[in-house]
Structures are given as C-alpha cells and as structure tokens.
Amino acid sequence: MASHFSGVLQLTDLDDFITPSQECVKPVKVEKKQGRSVAKIQIEDDGSYFQVHRDGQRQKLEKAKITLNDCLACSGCITSAESVLITQQSHEDLFRVLRQNKVSSSEQKVVVVSVSPQSRASLAAHYGLSSSEVARRLTSFLKNLGVHHVFDTGFSRSFSLLESQREFLERFSRKEVDKKALPMLASACPGSCNQLCDWFSTTRSPQQMMGSLVKGCFASQKGVSPQKIYHVTVMPCYDKKLEASRPDFYLSEYETREVDCVITSGEVLKMLEEENVSLRDVEVGHLDTMFSNVCGEELLGHAGSGSGGYLHHIYKYAAKQLFRVEVDELTYKTMKNKDFQEVTLEKDGQVLLQFAVVYGFRNIQNLVQKLKRGKSLYHFVEVMACPSGCLNGGGQLKPSSDQTNKELLQQVEELYRGERPSVPEQDSRVAELYQSWLESVGEEKARQLLHTQYHSIEKNTSGLSIKW
Amino acid sequence: MKGALELLQRVSAHPDARCWCVAWSPSGTWLASCGGDRAIRIWGKEGDSWECKCVLDDGHQRTVRTVAWSPCGKYLASASFDATTCIWKKTNDDFESLTVLEGHENEVKCVAWAPSGNLLATCSRDKSVWIWEVDEEDEYECVSVVNSHTQDVKHVVWHPTQELLASASYDNKVCIYKEEDDDWECRATLEGHESTVWSLAFDPEGQRLASCSDDRTVKIWKESTPADGSSDESWKCVCTLSGFHGRTVYDVAWCRLTGALATACGDDGVRVFKEDPTVDPEQPVFFMSAHVPKAHGQDVNCVSWNPKEAGLLATCSDNGEFAIWKYNSDS
C-alpha cells in the first residue's frame, strides 16, 4: 500500500525481516483449565510440544498460526497502526453516514463538514474558479448529498492564531527561567517530527479547534449531543487523518471524536467524480456563516504563509506588544534553500526577535540537531512537514498533464491569496465567542478547548526488536 | 594475458567478528578496517608487515559497516548499524571524534565523500540516501534526503569528477542523483540486475559504472546521450560478466591507476578482471585475469585498490581477517 504521508511520518519497522512484535494481536490461544497445577512442557525431537499434565497425560499443543489477514488487522506487526486508521477514514465513510441518515430516522446524525482554505484553493485551481466560488458550489454539492452545515476552518484558525500569539508572549516572558520555553514551534502540522514535541505550541490546530467549536459550542447551542454530530474536515494532506485519531481529541464522556473523519482535497474530487458532477456545474449556494470567516458572500483568509500564517501573526503581535514596533511588511531571508527562511527584528544593532520558517524533512532534521545541541537561536519556528507548506500537501490535487508541479503550486498560491486577509484581533464574532462560550465554561475547560498536549513516543528496545 | 594475485600478508583484524570493510587512505600509507566488533582499526606498514597503529572502539554502539577517508586524508567517516555516522579527525597519532551525524532511522550501510570534500553521502536500511554538507567550521548539515529506493540501500558512491552520486539497493536497482535547484533528485534508474545490487564503482574517467549483485554478475553501465539531443539521461548496460562468480558478488573496485576491476565474492574468492583493449569501448569485453578461489576462509566482503601503488589490493572477510595482495597483470 503506497504511503501518502509526508516524509516525516513514515512506516517504520517495515523491513526484510519480520520479527514478532510485542503488540501482536494474535497471542497463542490457551485453553484455560481450572486448577492450580503448573504445566510441564516437553519438547520432542521432531520439534513438537507436549504438555504433560499432573496425572501424566500428555497433550499435543497446537502451533500458533498467524495468517496474513490477522496481520493486516493488527496494529503492531507487519502493518503499522497508521494504515489501519486510514482505511477507517475516507469519503466512503461520509457516504455511508449520509446513506444511513436517509434510511434510518432513529439513527440520524447531524452532518457537519469543515473545509480548509488550502483545499478550496486546490479545487479552485483544478476547476478554474476562485476560492470563494468553490466554497459556494461545494456548499451546495454537499448539502444536496445531505450534509447539514458547511463551515470554514479559516474561522477556527483565527482562534489558533490568537491563542498562539498569547502563548508566545507568555513563553517569551519566562525564557530566562525556563530553558525549554523557547523556541516555540508551530504545532498545527501533525507531520512534524516526534523529537520536536518538547517545544511544540500547545495551541490546537485549526482542525482540532473546529472540533472543539463543533462538538462543544455548536452542540450545546443546537441542543444536540456531540455523538449525534458527524464532523468531517476537508484537508490538504493525509497526516491530518492521524491528528484527528489522536486519543487527546476523543471525548470519552460522549464516546465520540471531535473530528470523526478527515477527507483530502483529492478525495473530494473523487466524490464529485463518483456523483458524476463537475463543480463548475453545481449551482452557487449561500455560505454557512456560523463558523466561517466570511464577509458577505466572500470568504476571508489570513495574511502570511499558505500554511496558516503563524509566523506572520506571532511576529507582528510580539513586535508590538514586547517592543512597541509596528511591522507593516515582513522581510523573509532565504537561507540554505527556499523552504528555510529567517525573519529578524533588529533595533540599534540588537536582535530582538529571531523567527524562522522551516519546511520539509531535511530542514526539520537540521533544526532537530540544532535544538538537541542547544544551538538554536530562534524564538519561534513555523515548522511544516511538506516542502512548500500546506498548499503543497500530499492530499492536494495533482497537476494536469500539461502543467508542472511548480506551475500548479504557483496557481494554488494565487487563488489562496485571493481570499482577502482578515485580522483575528479585530474579528467581532471571534471576540463574541470568547466571551459567550469560552468564558462561560471557566478557565480550565476553556484551556482544554483551545489547547492540547504532546507525548513523545518512546521506542522500545528489546531483544525482539533488534535487526541483525 | 594471464595475471596473478600474490598474497603478501594476512591479518586477523577483528577477532571473533566480521571484517566488513577496508579502505586505503588517499596517500596509500594507511589502511582502515572496521567490523562487527564495533571497532575501527588503522593499520600502517612497519618494515614488511602491517601493524595496528590505532584502535577506535568507542565511537559506535553496534557494527561498523563502512569506513571512508576524506579526499584530503584528514578525516575518516564511519557508518554504523547504530544508525549514526561518525566523523573522525586525524590528530598527530590518533583520531578524535569530531561529530556524529544522526537522522537515519536504522542501520547506516555506507558513507562516501565527494571528491570536492564538501559533501558526504550516507545510505541506510531505511531506504533513504542523505546528502550532507560540511562548512569551514567543520559543521555538518543535511542538504537533501532522497527516497528513490523501495528497499534497503547498500552502497553509495560519488563520480570521480562530477557532482553526481550513485546508489545500489536490495530493490535490484541503481539510482543516479544530481542536484537540481536546491535539492538532490534521482535522475536515472538503472534496471537489469535480477537481485540485490551490493556495490558500485566508477571507472577512472567516470565514463562507466560497474555494479555487482546477488545475481552473481557484474554489470558495466555507460551513460548514453541520445542522438536527438533531448535531455533524457539514460544509462545502458554495455557489458555483463556472468558465469565467473559462484555466489553473491559483494563488492567491486575499479583501479584508478591500471583500470583493473577487482571483485569480492560470497564463494570466498577474489577475482581481477581486465578489459580487452582491442575491443570497441562502447561494447567492452572483460576477461578474468586472476582468481584466488579460497582467498579467505569465508565470504569476502570488500575489495580495495591502493590509490598510489599499482597492483596493491586489500580484501577482507567474514572471518575477521583482511589480506593484502599484489596483482601482476602478466605473470
């Protein structure tokens, strides 16, 4: 099965030699017999095993058999957990829920789809439309299929940007006392290296922020239980599917995930093709304004990179709040390659802020090494697993036969910028939600809704895992 | 034109372990060996015999698979199954560990220095090839990570004059890499071997590439420039040496001084091939000039020609030994 994941998240431990995994789901089935006797095992010359009972009776033991089917269903051996989670999340799943809604009136789910700006731009390039036109037609298409609400993760991104700004300031203030406070790394990308999680921002990504909004705020406003909501997000990559499956985003109280299903831009295209529909032919609909970053019939975006603009927003905010410097335009200095850039705030020859953009596996590797050796001088780094960032994600639509990757990417970027930037601090609806929803649930609950935590996965070294 | 291989010395270099690799320093005066005992040993000639001058046994946690000298001779790189590559700097009589390159997910199989001395390539069982750059302050940084192979990558080698890299893999293929914009990418894939390709060697001029494989053959490849002037790069196999090796061919080395081709084989033999000078170089013919059937008691893992002394050859084996040979083309 071809891996669609960014280079940073790979199938590890897949190799020529298959060693028994400690996580194998097919342990030897033992028929438990009541009694306190200790079994004796005798090994015959031909290699067969006999259990010798207390009364002298000998019983030949069955060999444990593992078939390929068992292994494909397992998470610890031949396949890795990721592949299994993927098959559970696809546009097929969305179709299944929509079909179920039509058939059974008792098992009805409220279907909400949240679309990312990067996916819109990708579809826009494919169909020769603007991002907002894609939004309006996609809304109609999805609602015709039975989807109830179509939102825009640009809206939840405003929350991510605001929280990131505040978090940065807080960490900057304790940098002398806490050596691990800085650099702060953007954590919106789930493909970012495991080794970097000590420095990750705890602010939720726009996808998971929308999860909080939909299964929290929306659910309570509509008087619907969170498990009755089926929340789908449309994202530019496959790694977002793994993010949605993280246990931290599972609401155990309601036995439901904050984001039930993630489909890629490419999978939306598949849906349109399966329905024999071209987005150009779908009628233009009205945008759902509740959780969308909208102005009239146009969707708004954010300034900065195509990966969310974290560096841009945090830099400007920090420059103003910490040093009273108003930054109009940021100057990006390209370093070793175009996916590695620096932005520096200097005053009277002194470096006040040193920020960086680090995209792609090779640059992340160098950052990891610098951080491990304590040689990083950055205050904030916008880290993304994909070269050129989210607009070039693994789930975006591929170029047509007469277009190069580079040409397509440029086109997608232009369409992405076509959504005029909004300023999160000036968004009245965001401010209103902070007051009405977040403040009403109390500080601790609000923190849970806006932030998350990261756990470094320790690799188990044991004799079984050594590859000879 | 029959030649011969004369054994000069046999050394038990890595007792109770495999000796995986031997590498001559650019000056030809030192021989580095490494093996399953996690150590690197540096050997120098004293009188008529090779003596151990230095032992580097605290650099790696697992088997050292390949050692390679920098073109200037001042640095040594060692690739290990512990997933790291160590860079050693030569001080007066010793070597000190300068830095450790991390990043590969599992066993690093090979390391190679570019002739310019600024670039280093490593490859691993994690299927990737990494290109590193070293700056004036001896700081190493990753330049590119290329994932062109679908299996374990066994060997990487640089072109003698151009900034071009080749890799060999368990996926039976050879990949050729060039730098494009700010990134390295695979420009050509050489298919033809029917099993794992274990090693590669460029000819002295860099016009041809030799590959050796588990399919018991050695193939010679030549870059062909299409007649229609299109920029499609392709390499064609212009010669296959088959029927000579009884088992897997683990290593191949092309002598810079004489053009002779030496091979290390799983049948414990060492062989030297010479090119028939009367034949059209576009369709070369190689004949076996020398053969020692039981050169070692076990598999021969590596073969290396001395860069300064014509005909001087080092080989090493699974039994922990290395051997020094003198090759004469007419005997």
Short mmCIF file of C-alpha atoms in Angstrom, two decimals, chain A:
data_model
loop_
_atom_site.label_atom_id
_atom_site.label_comp_id
_atom_site.label_asym_id
_atom_site.label_seq_id
_atom_site.Cartn_x
_atom_site.Cartn_y
_atom_site.Cartn_z
CA MET A 1 0.00 0.00 0.00
CA ALA A 2 1.65 3.22 -1.09
CA SER A 3 2.30 5.64 1.71
CA HIS A 4 0.70 9.06 1.17
CA PHE A 5 2.17 10.50 4.30
CA SER A 6 4.64 13.32 4.42
CA GLY A 7 8.20 12.13 4.54
CA VAL A 8 8.38 12.87 8.22
CA LEU A 9 5.73 10.34 9.17
CA GLN A 10 6.83 7.07 7.66
CA LEU A 11 6.13 3.45 8.11
CA THR A 12 8.97 2.40 10.32
CA ASP A 13 9.98 -1.12 11.19
CA LEU A 14 8.90 -2.41 7.83
CA ASP A 15 11.77 -4.45 6.52
CA ASP A 16 13.13 -7.70 5.17
CA PHE A 17 12.92 -9.49 8.46
CA ILE A 18 9.64 -9.83 10.23
CA THR A 19 10.26 -10.17 13.93
CA PRO A 20 7.48 -10.94 16.35
CA SER A 21 6.08 -7.71 17.61
CA GLN A 22 5.22 -7.24 21.23
CA GLU A 23 1.95 -5.78 20.08
CA CYS A 24 0.81 -8.77 18.06
CA VAL A 25 -2.92 -9.27 18.48
CA LYS A 26 -2.75 -12.99 17.94
CA PRO A 27 -1.20 -14.36 21.08
CA VAL A 28 -1.18 -18.08 21.48
CA LYS A 29 -4.68 -19.09 22.48
CA VAL A 30 -4.54 -21.07 25.64
CA GLU A 31 -7.48 -23.09 26.79
CA LYS A 32 -7.53 -22.29 30.43
CA LYS A 33 -8.14 -25.19 32.71
CA GLN A 34 -9.18 -24.69 36.30
CA GLY A 35 -6.71 -25.95 38.80
CA ARG A 36 -3.52 -24.99 40.48
CA SER A 37 -1.16 -27.31 38.69
CA VAL A 38 1.86 -25.97 36.89
CA ALA A 39 2.06 -27.30 33.37
CA LYS A 40 5.18 -29.04 32.21
CA ILE A 41 6.13 -28.71 28.59
CA GLN A 42 8.08 -31.40 26.84
CA ILE A 43 9.73 -30.77 23.51
CA GLU A 44 10.04 -33.80 21.28
CA ASP A 45 12.87 -34.49 18.89
CA ASP A 46 10.71 -33.53 15.95
CA GLY A 47 10.09 -30.12 17.49
CA SER A 48 6.51 -30.70 18.57
CA TYR A 49 5.38 -29.56 22.01
CA PHE A 50 3.58 -31.71 24.51
CA GLN A 51 2.00 -30.54 27.71
CA VAL A 52 2.39 -33.07 30.48
CA HIS A 53 -0.44 -32.94 32.98
CA ARG A 54 -0.18 -33.79 36.62
CA ASP A 55 -1.74 -37.16 36.06
CA GLY A 56 0.84 -37.98 33.44
CA GLN A 57 -1.44 -37.39 30.50
CA ARG A 58 0.26 -35.86 27.50
CA GLN A 59 -1.45 -33.39 25.24
CA LYS A 60 -0.03 -32.18 21.99
CA LEU A 61 -0.02 -28.39 21.82
CA GLU A 62 -1.28 -26.56 18.77
CA LYS A 63 1.12 -24.34 16.92
CA ALA A 64 0.06 -20.73 16.83
CA LYS A 65 -0.80 -19.75 13.29
CA ILE A 66 -0.82 -16.23 12.04
CA THR A 67 -2.39 -15.61 8.69
CA LEU A 68 -1.89 -12.51 6.58
CA ASN A 69 -5.45 -11.45 7.34
CA ASP A 70 -4.70 -11.41 11.05
CA CYS A 71 -1.67 -9.33 10.44
CA LEU A 72 -3.42 -6.78 8.28
CA ALA A 73 -5.92 -6.23 11.06
CA CYS A 74 -3.24 -5.88 13.68
CA SER A 75 -1.55 -2.65 14.59
CA GLY A 76 1.79 -3.86 15.80
CA CYS A 77 3.36 -6.22 13.32
CA ILE A 78 3.52 -6.15 9.54
CA THR A 79 1.49 -3.03 9.05
CA SER A 80 1.74 -0.03 11.29
CA ALA A 81 -1.18 1.45 13.14
CA GLU A 82 -1.47 4.32 10.70
CA SER A 83 -2.54 2.19 7.75
CA VAL A 84 -5.41 0.72 9.72
CA LEU A 85 -6.66 4.10 10.89
CA ILE A 86 -6.61 5.34 7.33
CA THR A 87 -8.95 2.72 6.00
CA GLN A 88 -11.46 3.80 8.61
CA GLN A 89 -11.44 7.34 7.34
CA SER A 90 -12.31 8.17 3.80
CA HIS A 91 -15.04 9.71 1.72
CA GLU A 92 -16.63 6.22 1.71
CA ASP A 93 -17.30 6.72 5.39
CA LEU A 94 -19.05 10.04 4.76
CA PHE A 95 -21.23 8.46 2.07
CA ARG A 96 -22.09 5.67 4.50
CA VAL A 97 -23.28 8.14 7.16
CA LEU A 98 -25.30 10.12 4.61
CA ARG A 99 -26.90 6.91 3.35
CA GLN A 100 -27.67 5.85 6.92
CA ASN A 101 -29.35 9.21 7.54
CA LYS A 102 -31.66 8.67 4.58
CA VAL A 103 -32.59 5.16 5.60
CA SER A 104 -32.98 5.29 9.34
CA SER A 105 -34.85 8.06 11.11
CA SER A 106 -33.80 6.96 14.59
CA GLU A 107 -30.08 6.88 13.82
CA GLN A 108 -29.95 10.39 12.39
CA LYS A 109 -26.69 12.31 12.64
CA VAL A 110 -26.13 16.00 12.12
CA VAL A 111 -23.50 16.10 9.42
CA VAL A 112 -21.05 18.99 9.53
CA VAL A 113 -18.24 19.48 7.03
CA SER A 114 -15.44 21.99 7.74
CA VAL A 115 -13.37 22.91 4.70
CA SER A 116 -9.80 24.22 4.85
CA PRO A 117 -8.72 27.26 2.77
CA GLN A 118 -5.89 25.21 1.24
CA SER A 119 -8.32 22.57 -0.05
CA ARG A 120 -10.52 25.27 -1.53
CA ALA A 121 -7.55 26.77 -3.35
CA SER A 122 -6.58 23.35 -4.71
CA LEU A 123 -10.07 22.69 -6.04
CA ALA A 124 -10.20 26.25 -7.39
CA ALA A 125 -7.06 25.64 -9.45
CA HIS A 126 -8.48 22.41 -10.81
CA TYR A 127 -11.81 23.89 -11.87
CA GLY A 128 -10.66 27.36 -12.88
CA LEU A 129 -12.77 29.05 -10.19
CA SER A 130 -11.99 31.41 -7.33
CA SER A 131 -11.73 30.01 -3.80
CA SER A 132 -14.98 31.66 -2.75
CA GLU A 133 -16.77 30.26 -5.80
CA VAL A 134 -15.52 26.82 -4.84
CA ALA A 135 -16.82 27.38 -1.31
CA ARG A 136 -20.29 28.32 -2.51
CA ARG A 137 -20.58 25.50 -5.01
CA LEU A 138 -19.09 22.95 -2.66
CA THR A 139 -21.61 24.02 -0.03
CA SER A 140 -24.45 23.30 -2.49
CA PHE A 141 -22.95 20.00 -3.59
CA LEU A 142 -22.53 18.76 -0.05
CA LYS A 143 -25.95 19.92 1.08
CA ASN A 144 -27.55 18.21 -1.89
CA LEU A 145 -25.98 14.99 -0.61
CA GLY A 146 -27.50 15.53 2.80
CA VAL A 147 -24.80 17.45 4.66
CA HIS A 148 -26.40 19.89 7.10
CA HIS A 149 -23.71 22.52 7.61
CA VAL A 150 -20.58 23.51 5.73
CA PHE A 151 -18.06 25.57 7.69
CA ASP A 152 -14.63 27.05 7.01
CA THR A 153 -11.58 26.22 9.11
CA GLY A 154 -10.33 29.72 8.37
CA PHE A 155 -12.68 30.67 11.18
CA SER A 156 -11.23 28.28 13.73
CA ARG A 157 -7.79 29.30 12.51
CA SER A 158 -8.46 32.79 13.88
CA PHE A 159 -8.67 31.19 17.32
CA SER A 160 -5.45 29.24 16.69
CA LEU A 161 -3.65 32.41 15.65
CA LEU A 162 -4.89 34.41 18.65
CA GLU A 163 -4.03 31.66 21.12
CA SER A 164 -0.59 31.19 19.51
CA GLN A 165 0.12 34.89 19.88
CA ARG A 166 -0.77 34.86 23.56
CA GLU A 167 1.09 31.64 24.20
CA PHE A 168 4.23 33.04 22.59
CA LEU A 169 4.18 36.12 24.76
CA GLU A 170 3.73 34.00 27.87
CA ARG A 171 6.64 31.74 26.93
CA PHE A 172 8.84 34.69 25.99
CA SER A 173 8.24 36.21 29.41
CA ARG A 174 9.66 33.14 31.19
CA LYS A 175 12.53 32.36 28.84
CA GLU A 176 15.21 33.28 31.38
CA VAL A 177 13.73 30.94 33.96
CA ASP A 178 12.66 28.08 31.72
CA LYS A 179 15.21 26.93 29.14
CA LYS A 180 12.61 24.90 27.28
CA ALA A 181 10.16 27.82 26.92
CA LEU A 182 11.73 28.89 23.64
CA PRO A 183 11.88 28.32 20.77
CA MET A 184 8.18 27.84 20.40
CA LEU A 185 7.33 25.70 17.39
CA ALA A 186 4.06 25.86 15.48
CA SER A 187 2.25 22.61 16.14
CA ALA A 188 -0.51 22.84 13.56
CA CYS A 189 1.25 20.27 11.40
CA PRO A 190 0.76 16.71 12.66
CA GLY A 191 3.58 15.52 10.42
CA SER A 192 6.17 17.38 12.44
CA CYS A 193 8.86 15.28 13.96
CA ASN A 194 8.28 13.39 17.19
CA GLN A 195 11.54 14.69 18.62
CA LEU A 196 10.31 18.27 18.47
CA CYS A 197 7.33 17.89 20.74
CA ASP A 198 9.09 19.38 23.76
CA TRP A 199 8.98 22.73 22.01
CA PHE A 200 5.56 22.50 20.41
CA SER A 201 3.00 25.20 20.96
CA THR A 202 0.10 23.74 22.93
CA THR A 203 -2.42 25.72 20.90
CA ARG A 204 -4.76 23.48 18.95
CA SER A 205 -4.54 23.36 15.17
CA PRO A 206 -7.42 24.90 13.17
CA GLN A 207 -8.80 21.41 12.53
CA GLN A 208 -8.93 20.47 16.18
CA MET A 209 -10.04 23.96 17.17
CA MET A 210 -13.01 23.42 14.86
CA GLY A 211 -13.52 20.08 16.60
CA SER A 212 -13.93 21.97 19.88
CA LEU A 213 -16.25 24.50 18.28
CA VAL A 214 -18.49 21.97 16.56
CA LYS A 215 -18.73 19.30 19.26
CA GLY A 216 -18.71 21.85 22.06
CA CYS A 217 -20.21 25.21 21.20
CA PHE A 218 -22.33 24.14 18.22
CA ALA A 219 -23.59 21.04 20.01
CA SER A 220 -24.74 22.94 23.08
CA GLN A 221 -26.26 25.78 21.04
CA LYS A 222 -28.29 23.36 18.95
CA GLY A 223 -29.09 21.15 21.88
CA VAL A 224 -27.58 18.12 20.15
CA SER A 225 -25.39 15.55 21.87
CA PRO A 226 -21.82 15.51 20.49
CA GLN A 227 -22.08 11.85 19.47
CA LYS A 228 -25.05 12.72 17.28
CA ILE A 229 -22.82 15.00 15.24
CA TYR A 230 -20.71 13.55 12.45
CA HIS A 231 -17.91 16.05 11.90
CA VAL A 232 -15.87 15.85 8.70
CA THR A 233 -12.95 18.09 7.78
CA VAL A 234 -11.51 18.62 4.31
CA MET A 235 -7.73 18.90 4.47
CA PRO A 236 -4.73 19.20 2.12
CA CYS A 237 -2.96 16.12 3.50
CA TYR A 238 -3.28 12.62 4.96
CA ASP A 239 -1.41 13.36 8.16
CA LYS A 240 -4.48 15.28 9.36
CA LYS A 241 -6.33 11.95 9.49
CA LEU A 242 -3.87 10.78 12.10
CA GLU A 243 -4.24 14.01 14.06
CA ALA A 244 -7.99 13.50 14.26
CA SER A 245 -7.46 9.96 15.57
CA ARG A 246 -5.27 11.04 18.46
CA PRO A 247 -6.65 9.97 21.86
CA ASP A 248 -6.30 13.56 23.11
CA PHE A 249 -9.12 14.51 20.77
CA TYR A 250 -11.51 11.82 21.90
CA LEU A 251 -14.37 12.88 24.14
CA SER A 252 -14.66 9.86 26.41
CA GLU A 253 -17.71 11.29 28.13
CA TYR A 254 -19.63 11.15 24.86
CA GLU A 255 -17.69 8.31 23.24
CA THR A 256 -17.08 10.40 20.17
CA ARG A 257 -14.18 12.03 18.40
CA GLU A 258 -14.06 15.79 17.94
CA VAL A 259 -13.34 15.19 14.27
CA ASP A 260 -14.87 11.93 13.03
CA CYS A 261 -13.47 11.84 9.55
CA VAL A 262 -10.86 13.70 7.52
CA ILE A 263 -11.01 13.67 3.75
CA THR A 264 -8.39 15.14 1.48
CA SER A 265 -8.90 17.60 -1.37
CA GLY A 266 -8.26 14.65 -3.69
CA GLU A 267 -10.98 12.63 -2.01
CA VAL A 268 -13.47 15.47 -2.54
CA LEU A 269 -12.64 15.29 -6.23
CA LYS A 270 -13.33 11.55 -6.08
CA MET A 271 -16.71 12.26 -4.50
CA LEU A 272 -17.59 14.69 -7.29
CA GLU A 273 -16.46 12.18 -9.91
CA GLU A 274 -18.44 9.37 -8.28
CA GLU A 275 -21.53 11.58 -8.37
CA ASN A 276 -20.70 12.48 -11.99
CA VAL A 277 -20.64 16.15 -11.14
CA SER A 278 -18.29 18.97 -12.09
CA LEU A 279 -18.04 21.72 -9.53
CA ARG A 280 -18.44 24.22 -12.35
CA ASP A 281 -21.96 22.89 -12.99
CA VAL A 282 -23.13 22.95 -9.38
CA GLU A 283 -25.40 25.85 -8.53
CA VAL A 284 -24.00 28.58 -6.37
CA GLY A 285 -25.23 28.35 -2.81
CA HIS A 286 -25.12 30.54 0.29
CA LEU A 287 -22.29 30.15 2.73
CA ASP A 288 -22.99 28.94 6.25
CA THR A 289 -21.80 31.89 8.25
CA MET A 290 -21.88 30.44 11.76
CA PHE A 291 -18.34 29.08 11.78
CA SER A 292 -16.93 30.61 8.64
CA ASN A 293 -14.59 33.53 8.18
CA VAL A 294 -16.93 35.35 5.90
CA CYS A 295 -17.80 38.83 4.61
CA GLY A 296 -20.93 38.84 2.54
CA GLU A 297 -20.59 36.04 0.04
CA GLU A 298 -16.81 36.08 0.13
CA LEU A 299 -14.61 34.06 2.41
CA LEU A 300 -11.73 35.80 4.12
CA GLY A 301 -8.28 34.43 4.73
CA HIS A 302 -5.27 35.41 6.80
CA ALA A 303 -2.02 37.13 5.93
CA GLY A 304 1.24 35.24 5.95
CA SER A 305 2.18 31.81 4.63
CA GLY A 306 -0.09 29.35 2.88
CA SER A 307 0.32 27.14 5.94
CA GLY A 308 -1.71 29.39 8.20
CA GLY A 309 0.43 32.46 8.67
CA TYR A 310 1.63 31.59 12.20
CA LEU A 311 4.98 33.29 11.88
CA HIS A 312 3.41 36.40 10.40
CA HIS A 313 0.82 36.85 13.12
CA ILE A 314 3.01 35.98 16.09
CA TYR A 315 5.85 38.16 14.82
CA LYS A 316 3.71 41.24 14.34
CA TYR A 317 1.96 40.77 17.67
CA ALA A 318 5.21 40.17 19.60
CA ALA A 319 6.97 43.11 17.93
CA LYS A 320 4.16 45.39 19.00
CA GLN A 321 3.48 44.02 22.48
CA LEU A 322 7.09 43.47 23.53
CA PHE A 323 8.98 46.24 21.74
CA ARG A 324 6.27 48.67 20.57
CA VAL A 325 7.37 48.16 16.97
CA GLU A 326 4.71 48.33 14.27
CA VAL A 327 5.64 45.95 11.50
CA ASP A 328 4.00 46.55 8.15
CA GLU A 329 5.79 44.10 5.94
CA LEU A 330 7.95 41.17 6.98
CA THR A 331 11.26 40.60 5.22
CA TYR A 332 11.98 36.92 4.73
CA LYS A 333 15.62 35.96 4.18
CA THR A 334 16.12 32.70 2.29
CA MET A 335 18.76 30.52 3.90
CA LYS A 336 20.12 27.17 2.59
CA ASN A 337 17.07 26.56 0.42
CA LYS A 338 13.66 28.09 -0.26
CA ASP A 339 11.99 26.06 2.49
CA PHE A 340 14.23 27.58 5.15
CA GLN A 341 13.79 31.30 5.80
CA GLU A 342 14.55 33.73 8.59
CA VAL A 343 12.83 36.90 9.79
CA THR A 344 14.73 39.14 12.19
CA LEU A 345 13.65 42.15 14.23
CA GLU A 346 16.60 44.37 14.92
CA LYS A 347 16.87 47.69 16.70
CA ASP A 348 20.08 49.65 17.24
CA GLY A 349 22.14 46.68 16.14
CA GLN A 350 20.48 44.36 18.64
CA VAL A 351 18.49 41.32 17.63
CA LEU A 352 15.13 41.48 19.37
CA LEU A 353 13.27 38.67 17.65
CA GLN A 354 14.65 35.85 15.53
CA PHE A 355 11.98 33.78 13.78
CA ALA A 356 12.26 31.09 11.13
CA VAL A 357 10.23 29.16 8.61
CA VAL A 358 11.32 25.50 8.39
CA TYR A 359 9.51 23.30 5.89
CA GLY A 360 10.36 19.80 4.73
CA PHE A 361 12.10 16.80 6.21
CA ARG A 362 15.71 17.78 5.51
CA ASN A 363 15.33 21.20 7.12
CA ILE A 364 13.44 19.75 10.08
CA GLN A 365 16.32 17.30 10.58
CA ASN A 366 18.81 20.15 10.81
CA LEU A 367 16.52 22.00 13.24
CA VAL A 368 16.21 18.89 15.42
CA GLN A 369 20.00 18.60 15.60
CA LYS A 370 20.42 22.27 16.49
CA LEU A 371 17.76 22.02 19.21
CA LYS A 372 19.27 18.84 20.66
CA ARG A 373 22.67 20.50 20.89
CA GLY A 374 21.23 23.70 22.29
CA LYS A 375 22.46 25.63 19.29
CA SER A 376 19.20 27.14 18.12
CA LEU A 377 18.84 30.89 18.47
CA TYR A 378 15.29 31.17 17.25
CA HIS A 379 12.37 32.39 19.34
CA PHE A 380 9.71 30.92 17.10
CA VAL A 381 9.76 28.48 14.19
CA GLU A 382 6.90 27.76 11.82
CA VAL A 383 7.56 24.06 11.19
CA MET A 384 5.72 22.19 8.44
CA ALA A 385 6.44 18.69 7.16
CA CYS A 386 5.71 19.34 3.47
CA PRO A 387 8.17 21.21 1.24
CA SER A 388 6.48 24.49 0.30
CA GLY A 389 3.96 24.01 3.12
CA CYS A 390 0.27 23.03 3.24
CA LEU A 391 -0.61 24.33 -0.22
CA ASN A 392 1.65 21.54 -1.47
CA GLY A 393 0.25 18.92 0.89
CA GLY A 394 0.13 15.23 -0.04
CA GLY A 395 -3.64 15.27 -0.39
CA GLN A 396 -3.90 18.18 -2.77
CA LEU A 397 -4.99 17.70 -6.37
CA LYS A 398 -2.26 16.72 -8.79
CA PRO A 399 -1.26 18.84 -11.79
CA SER A 400 -2.84 18.22 -15.17
CA SER A 401 -0.73 16.59 -17.87
CA ASP A 402 0.43 19.90 -19.34
CA GLN A 403 1.34 21.54 -16.05
CA THR A 404 4.39 21.14 -13.83
CA ASN A 405 4.13 20.82 -10.06
CA LYS A 406 5.76 24.22 -9.74
CA GLU A 407 3.24 25.87 -12.06
CA LEU A 408 0.30 24.34 -10.24
CA LEU A 409 1.65 25.36 -6.85
CA GLN A 410 2.01 28.94 -8.03
CA GLN A 411 -1.57 28.90 -9.28
CA VAL A 412 -2.88 27.47 -6.00
CA GLU A 413 -0.97 30.12 -4.06
CA GLU A 414 -2.51 32.92 -6.08
CA LEU A 415 -6.01 31.54 -5.57
CA TYR A 416 -5.32 31.11 -1.85
CA ARG A 417 -4.30 34.78 -1.61
CA GLY A 418 -7.49 35.65 -3.46
CA GLU A 419 -9.27 35.35 -0.12
CA ARG A 420 -8.68 38.79 1.38
CA PRO A 421 -6.92 38.71 4.74
CA SER A 422 -8.85 39.34 7.95
CA VAL A 423 -7.24 40.34 11.24
CA PRO A 424 -8.07 37.86 14.05
CA GLU A 425 -7.82 40.53 16.80
CA GLN A 426 -10.45 42.59 15.03
CA ASP A 427 -12.91 39.80 14.36
CA SER A 428 -16.02 40.62 16.35
CA ARG A 429 -17.57 37.20 16.05
CA VAL A 430 -14.44 35.54 17.39
CA ALA A 431 -14.37 38.01 20.27
CA GLU A 432 -18.02 37.33 20.94
CA LEU A 433 -17.43 33.59 21.14
CA TYR A 434 -14.53 34.09 23.52
CA GLN A 435 -16.92 35.93 25.78
CA SER A 436 -20.12 33.98 25.42
CA TRP A 437 -18.77 30.45 25.12
CA LEU A 438 -15.22 30.20 26.42
CA GLU A 439 -15.57 32.46 29.40
CA SER A 440 -18.80 30.81 30.41
CA VAL A 441 -17.22 27.35 30.74
CA GLY A 442 -14.47 28.52 33.07
CA GLU A 443 -10.73 28.86 32.64
CA GLU A 444 -9.76 25.20 32.88
CA LYS A 445 -12.38 23.99 30.44
CA ALA A 446 -11.54 26.82 28.07
CA ARG A 447 -7.91 25.76 28.15
CA GLN A 448 -8.88 22.21 27.22
CA LEU A 449 -10.93 23.51 24.30
CA LEU A 450 -8.17 25.75 22.95
CA HIS A 451 -5.03 23.81 23.82
CA THR A 452 -3.73 20.26 23.85
CA GLN A 453 -0.66 18.34 24.97
CA TYR A 454 2.00 16.22 23.30
CA HIS A 455 3.51 12.92 24.27
CA SER A 456 6.84 11.76 22.99
CA ILE A 457 6.66 8.14 21.83
CA GLU A 458 9.45 6.16 23.42
CA LYS A 459 10.90 3.46 21.22
CA ASN A 460 11.03 0.12 22.98
CA THR A 461 14.38 -1.54 22.63
CA SER A 462 14.40 -5.20 23.44
CA GLY A 463 15.95 -8.30 22.03
CA LEU A 464 12.93 -8.85 19.85
CA SER A 465 13.31 -5.57 18.05
CA ILE A 466 16.99 -5.81 17.17
CA LYS A 467 17.52 -6.26 13.45
CA TRP A 468 20.51 -8.46 12.80
#
